[in-house]
PDB file of C-alpha atoms in Angstrom:
ATOM      1  CA  UNK A   1      -9.562 -12.483  18.115  1.00  0.00           C
ATOM      2  CA  UNK A   2     -11.164 -15.913  17.684  1.00  0.00           C
ATOM      3  CA  UNK A   3     -10.197 -18.779  20.027  1.00  0.00           C
ATOM      4  CA  UNK A   4      -8.018 -21.348  18.241  1.00  0.00           C
ATOM      5  CA  UNK A   5      -5.000 -23.586  18.828  1.00  0.00           C
ATOM      6  CA  UNK A   6      -2.848 -20.402  18.768  1.00  0.00           C
ATOM      7  CA  UNK A   7      -5.040 -18.203  20.924  1.00  0.00           C
ATOM      8  CA  UNK A   8      -7.446 -18.666  23.817  1.00  0.00           C
ATOM      9  CA  UNK A   9      -8.958 -16.012  26.042  1.00  0.00           C
ATOM     10  CA  UNK A  10     -10.797 -16.975  29.239  1.00  0.00           C
ATOM     11  CA  UNK A  11     -12.665 -13.920  30.492  1.00  0.00           C
ATOM     12  CA  UNK A  12     -14.445 -16.084  33.088  1.00  0.00           C
ATOM     13  CA  UNK A  13     -11.172 -16.793  34.907  1.00  0.00           C
ATOM     14  CA  UNK A  14     -11.063 -15.301  38.412  1.00  0.00           C
ATOM     15  CA  UNK A  15      -7.601 -13.908  37.617  1.00  0.00           C
ATOM     16  CA  UNK A  16      -8.375 -12.437  34.178  1.00  0.00           C
ATOM     17  CA  UNK A  17      -6.365 -10.553  33.216  1.00  0.00           C
ATOM     18  CA  UNK A  18      -3.408 -11.678  35.305  1.00  0.00           C
ATOM     19  CA  UNK A  19      -1.236  -8.950  33.729  1.00  0.00           C
ATOM     20  CA  UNK A  20      -2.168  -5.448  32.610  1.00  0.00           C
ATOM     21  CA  UNK A  21      -1.214  -3.629  29.445  1.00  0.00           C
ATOM     22  CA  UNK A  22      -2.085  -5.952  26.566  1.00  0.00           C
ATOM     23  CA  UNK A  23      -4.763  -5.734  23.911  1.00  0.00           C
ATOM     24  CA  UNK A  24      -5.913  -9.221  22.940  1.00  0.00           C
ATOM     25  CA  UNK A  25      -4.933 -11.330  25.947  1.00  0.00           C
ATOM     26  CA  UNK A  26      -3.808 -14.877  25.169  1.00  0.00           C
ATOM     27  CA  UNK A  27      -4.511 -17.256  28.071  1.00  0.00           C
ATOM     28  CA  UNK A  28      -3.141 -20.244  26.138  1.00  0.00           C
ATOM     29  CA  UNK A  29       0.116 -20.028  28.085  1.00  0.00           C
ATOM     30  CA  UNK A  30      -1.483 -19.360  31.472  1.00  0.00           C
ATOM     31  CA  UNK A  31       1.553 -20.961  33.080  1.00  0.00           C
ATOM     32  CA  UNK A  32       4.468 -19.728  31.012  1.00  0.00           C
ATOM     33  CA  UNK A  33       6.302 -22.595  29.310  1.00  0.00           C
ATOM     34  CA  UNK A  34       9.417 -20.388  29.318  1.00  0.00           C
ATOM     35  CA  UNK A  35       9.539 -19.946  33.092  1.00  0.00           C
ATOM     36  CA  UNK A  36      12.315 -22.485  33.589  1.00  0.00           C
ATOM     37  CA  UNK A  37      14.403 -20.981  30.782  1.00  0.00           C
ATOM     38  CA  UNK A  38      17.251 -18.807  32.006  1.00  0.00           C
ATOM     39  CA  UNK A  39      17.258 -16.696  28.847  1.00  0.00           C
ATOM     40  CA  UNK A  40      13.615 -16.410  27.897  1.00  0.00           C
ATOM     41  CA  UNK A  41      12.567 -13.718  25.395  1.00  0.00           C
ATOM     42  CA  UNK A  42      10.298 -12.037  27.955  1.00  0.00           C
ATOM     43  CA  UNK A  43      11.299  -9.432  30.502  1.00  0.00           C
ATOM     44  CA  UNK A  44      11.581 -11.160  33.877  1.00  0.00           C
ATOM     45  CA  UNK A  45      13.237  -9.617  36.900  1.00  0.00           C
ATOM     46  CA  UNK A  46      15.474 -11.709  39.124  1.00  0.00           C
ATOM     47  CA  UNK A  47      15.293 -11.156  42.866  1.00  0.00           C
ATOM     48  CA  UNK A  48      17.277 -12.674  45.703  1.00  0.00           C
ATOM     49  CA  UNK A  49      15.379 -14.030  48.661  1.00  0.00           C
ATOM     50  CA  UNK A  50      16.862 -16.073  51.460  1.00  0.00           C
ATOM     51  CA  UNK A  51      19.988 -16.648  49.372  1.00  0.00           C
ATOM     52  CA  UNK A  52      18.019 -17.962  46.388  1.00  0.00           C
ATOM     53  CA  UNK A  53      17.664 -16.355  42.957  1.00  0.00           C
ATOM     54  CA  UNK A  54      13.988 -16.197  41.996  1.00  0.00           C
ATOM     55  CA  UNK A  55      12.541 -15.348  38.590  1.00  0.00           C
ATOM     56  CA  UNK A  56       9.750 -12.783  38.944  1.00  0.00           C
ATOM     57  CA  UNK A  57       7.508 -12.555  35.863  1.00  0.00           C
ATOM     58  CA  UNK A  58       4.921 -10.263  37.443  1.00  0.00           C
ATOM     59  CA  UNK A  59       5.292  -7.593  34.770  1.00  0.00           C
ATOM     60  CA  UNK A  60       6.073  -9.870  31.807  1.00  0.00           C
ATOM     61  CA  UNK A  61       3.305 -10.139  29.222  1.00  0.00           C
ATOM     62  CA  UNK A  62       5.348 -11.918  26.539  1.00  0.00           C
ATOM     63  CA  UNK A  63       3.440 -15.250  26.560  1.00  0.00           C
ATOM     64  CA  UNK A  64       0.090 -13.427  26.565  1.00  0.00           C
ATOM     65  CA  UNK A  65       0.717 -11.474  23.357  1.00  0.00           C
ATOM     66  CA  UNK A  66      -0.916 -13.399  20.465  1.00  0.00           C
ATOM     67  CA  UNK A  67       1.884 -12.304  18.120  1.00  0.00           C
ATOM     68  CA  UNK A  68       4.465 -14.223  20.183  1.00  0.00           C
ATOM     69  CA  UNK A  69       3.046 -17.721  19.634  1.00  0.00           C
ATOM     70  CA  UNK A  70       5.573 -18.588  16.901  1.00  0.00           C
ATOM     71  CA  UNK A  71       8.525 -17.279  18.926  1.00  0.00           C
ATOM     72  CA  UNK A  72       7.463 -19.349  21.957  1.00  0.00           C
ATOM     73  CA  UNK A  73       7.196 -22.476  19.792  1.00  0.00           C
ATOM     74  CA  UNK A  74      10.650 -21.730  18.351  1.00  0.00           C
ATOM     75  CA  UNK A  75      12.244 -21.340  21.812  1.00  0.00           C
ATOM     76  CA  UNK A  76      10.618 -24.550  23.045  1.00  0.00           C
ATOM     77  CA  UNK A  77      11.955 -26.494  20.073  1.00  0.00           C
ATOM     78  CA  UNK A  78      15.564 -25.363  20.670  1.00  0.00           C
TER      79      UNK A  78
END
């Protein structure tokens, strides 16, 4: 896939890929803009540590799937 405003892949990143199991890997949302959303469309796991609820996105690849760009923009505009 060609780099554009909807897709960017950085194979030179020391952490590439930061998640396994995707084809074309979109690095555009390296830090997920949905992280602070309680009900994001991804598949986070919530863990409790020291009495705090923490969102763990270790196995979530939602923002890295190029087909999810429009859905992410929709959620951010809500």
